[in-house]
């Protein structure tokens, strides 16, 4: 860990809450709202989230599986995310979610008209904005936790 955490303090709560309460609590609320208010299907949500986790290298995010009313993606879903271009496990929406996450993180300047035509054929404008905000949250906070070395001790509040 790259931040000194006082003995007896939980690293995530300390860094996100006590150390920078004005920024940290707002960031935590944004991060949690992605999970609490998403209207995206679980498979699209997890395809984008896991692709960002793979790119970020966030240990916790790679191990995490979103649970929606007791439903989670299948055990080998992360392998399908890695092979999003060729896997037969994905429908068009799920494949696009993984592609969008990767391009958003690695090549956002080259999201061309052909890509947007495919996105708007499969996602509403509301879904595109929601997916964009979710990806932004995962990209920023997964990297923050990994860079500061918090990802090995990360636990979402309430879990």
Coordinates of C-alpha atoms in Angstrom, one line a residue:
X1 CA 0.0 0.0 0.0
X2 CA 1.3 3.4 -0.9
X3 CA -0.7 5.4 1.7
X4 CA 0.1 5.1 5.4
X5 CA -3.0 3.9 7.2
X6 CA -3.2 4.3 11.0
X7 CA -3.3 1.0 13.0
X8 CA -6.9 -0.1 13.5
X9 CA -8.3 1.8 10.5
X10 CA -9.8 0.0 7.5
X11 CA -7.7 1.2 4.5
X12 CA -10.6 1.9 2.1
X13 CA -12.7 3.7 4.7
X14 CA -9.7 5.7 5.8
X15 CA -8.4 6.8 2.4
X16 CA -11.9 7.3 0.8
X17 CA -13.6 8.7 3.9
X18 CA -11.2 10.1 6.6
X19 CA -8.3 11.3 4.5
X20 CA -10.3 13.2 1.9
X21 CA -13.9 13.3 3.1
X22 CA -15.1 16.0 0.7
X23 CA -13.9 14.2 -2.4
X24 CA -13.8 10.6 -1.1
X25 CA -17.5 10.4 0.1
X26 CA -18.7 12.0 -3.2
X27 CA -16.6 9.5 -5.2
X28 CA -17.8 6.6 -3.1
X29 CA -21.5 7.7 -3.6
X30 CA -20.9 7.9 -7.3
X31 CA -19.2 4.5 -7.4
X32 CA -22.0 2.9 -5.4
X33 CA -24.8 4.5 -7.5
X34 CA -23.5 2.7 -10.6
X35 CA -24.4 -0.6 -8.9
X36 CA -27.6 0.6 -7.1
X37 CA -29.2 2.4 -10.1
X38 CA -28.1 0.6 -13.2
X39 CA -30.8 -0.3 -15.7
X40 CA -28.4 -2.3 -17.9
X41 CA -28.7 -6.0 -18.1
X42 CA -26.3 -8.0 -15.8
X43 CA -24.3 -9.5 -18.7
X44 CA -23.7 -6.1 -20.4
X45 CA -22.9 -4.5 -17.1
X46 CA -20.4 -7.2 -16.1
X47 CA -18.8 -7.4 -19.5
X48 CA -17.9 -3.7 -19.4
X49 CA -17.0 -3.8 -15.7
X50 CA -14.7 -6.8 -16.1
X51 CA -13.1 -5.5 -19.2
X52 CA -12.1 -2.4 -17.3
X53 CA -10.9 -4.5 -14.3
X54 CA -8.7 -6.5 -16.7
X55 CA -7.3 -3.3 -18.2
X56 CA -6.8 -1.7 -14.8
X57 CA -5.4 -4.8 -13.2
X58 CA -7.4 -4.1 -10.0
X59 CA -7.2 -7.3 -8.0
X60 CA -10.5 -6.8 -6.1
X61 CA -12.4 -5.8 -9.3
X62 CA -11.2 -8.9 -11.1
X63 CA -12.5 -11.1 -8.3
X64 CA -15.7 -9.2 -7.8
X65 CA -19.0 -10.4 -9.4
X66 CA -22.0 -8.2 -9.3
X67 CA -25.0 -9.9 -7.6
X68 CA -28.5 -8.9 -8.7
X69 CA -31.2 -10.5 -6.6
X70 CA -29.0 -13.6 -6.2
X71 CA -28.1 -13.8 -9.9
X72 CA -24.4 -13.6 -11.0
X73 CA -22.7 -14.2 -14.3
X74 CA -21.4 -17.7 -14.9
X75 CA -18.0 -18.8 -13.5
X76 CA -16.1 -18.6 -16.8
X77 CA -17.6 -15.2 -17.8
X78 CA -14.3 -13.4 -17.3
X79 CA -12.6 -15.7 -19.8
X80 CA -15.3 -14.8 -22.3
X81 CA -14.7 -11.1 -21.6
X82 CA -11.0 -11.6 -22.4
X83 CA -12.0 -13.1 -25.7
X84 CA -14.9 -10.7 -26.4
X85 CA -14.1 -10.4 -30.1
X86 CA -14.5 -14.2 -30.8
X87 CA -16.5 -15.7 -27.9
X88 CA -19.7 -17.4 -28.7
X89 CA -20.9 -16.7 -25.2
X90 CA -21.9 -13.1 -26.0
X91 CA -24.8 -11.6 -27.8
X92 CA -24.3 -8.3 -29.7
X93 CA -25.1 -6.1 -26.8
X94 CA -22.7 -7.9 -24.4
X95 CA -19.9 -7.9 -27.0
X96 CA -20.4 -4.2 -27.6
X97 CA -20.3 -3.5 -23.9
X98 CA -16.9 -5.2 -23.7
X99 CA -15.7 -3.4 -26.8
X100 CA -16.9 0.0 -25.7
X101 CA -15.2 -0.5 -22.3
X102 CA -11.9 -1.4 -23.9
X103 CA -12.0 1.4 -26.5
X104 CA -13.2 3.9 -23.8
X105 CA -10.1 3.0 -21.7
X106 CA -7.5 2.6 -24.4
X107 CA -8.5 4.4 -27.6
X108 CA -11.3 6.8 -26.9
X109 CA -10.1 9.2 -29.6
X110 CA -10.9 6.6 -32.3
X111 CA -14.6 5.8 -31.5
X112 CA -15.6 6.3 -35.1
X113 CA -19.0 6.6 -36.8
X114 CA -19.1 2.9 -37.6
X115 CA -18.8 2.1 -33.9
X116 CA -21.5 4.6 -33.0
X117 CA -23.8 3.2 -35.6
X118 CA -23.5 -0.3 -34.0
X119 CA -23.9 1.1 -30.5
X120 CA -27.1 3.1 -31.4
X121 CA -28.5 0.0 -33.2
X122 CA -28.3 -1.9 -29.9
X123 CA -28.4 0.6 -27.1
X124 CA -30.7 3.6 -26.4
X125 CA -29.2 7.0 -25.7
X126 CA -30.0 6.6 -22.0
X127 CA -28.2 3.2 -21.9
X128 CA -25.2 4.7 -23.7
X129 CA -24.9 7.5 -21.2
X130 CA -25.4 5.1 -18.3
X131 CA -22.8 2.7 -19.7
X132 CA -20.4 5.6 -20.3
X133 CA -20.7 6.9 -16.7
X134 CA -20.3 3.4 -15.3
X135 CA -17.2 2.7 -17.4
X136 CA -15.8 6.1 -16.3
X137 CA -16.4 5.2 -12.6
X138 CA -14.8 1.8 -12.9
X139 CA -11.8 3.2 -14.9
X140 CA -11.2 6.0 -12.4
X141 CA -11.7 4.2 -9.1
X142 CA -10.3 0.9 -10.1
X143 CA -7.1 2.6 -11.2
X144 CA -7.1 4.8 -8.1
X145 CA -7.3 1.7 -5.9
X146 CA -4.7 -0.2 -7.8
X147 CA -2.2 2.7 -8.1
X148 CA -2.5 3.4 -4.3
X149 CA -2.2 -0.3 -3.5
X150 CA -5.7 -0.5 -2.0
X151 CA -7.1 -3.1 -4.4
X152 CA -5.7 -6.0 -2.3
X153 CA -7.7 -4.8 0.7
X154 CA -10.7 -3.3 -1.1
X155 CA -14.2 -4.2 0.2
X156 CA -17.3 -2.4 -1.0
X157 CA -19.2 -0.9 1.9
X158 CA -22.1 -3.0 3.0
X159 CA -20.7 -6.2 1.5

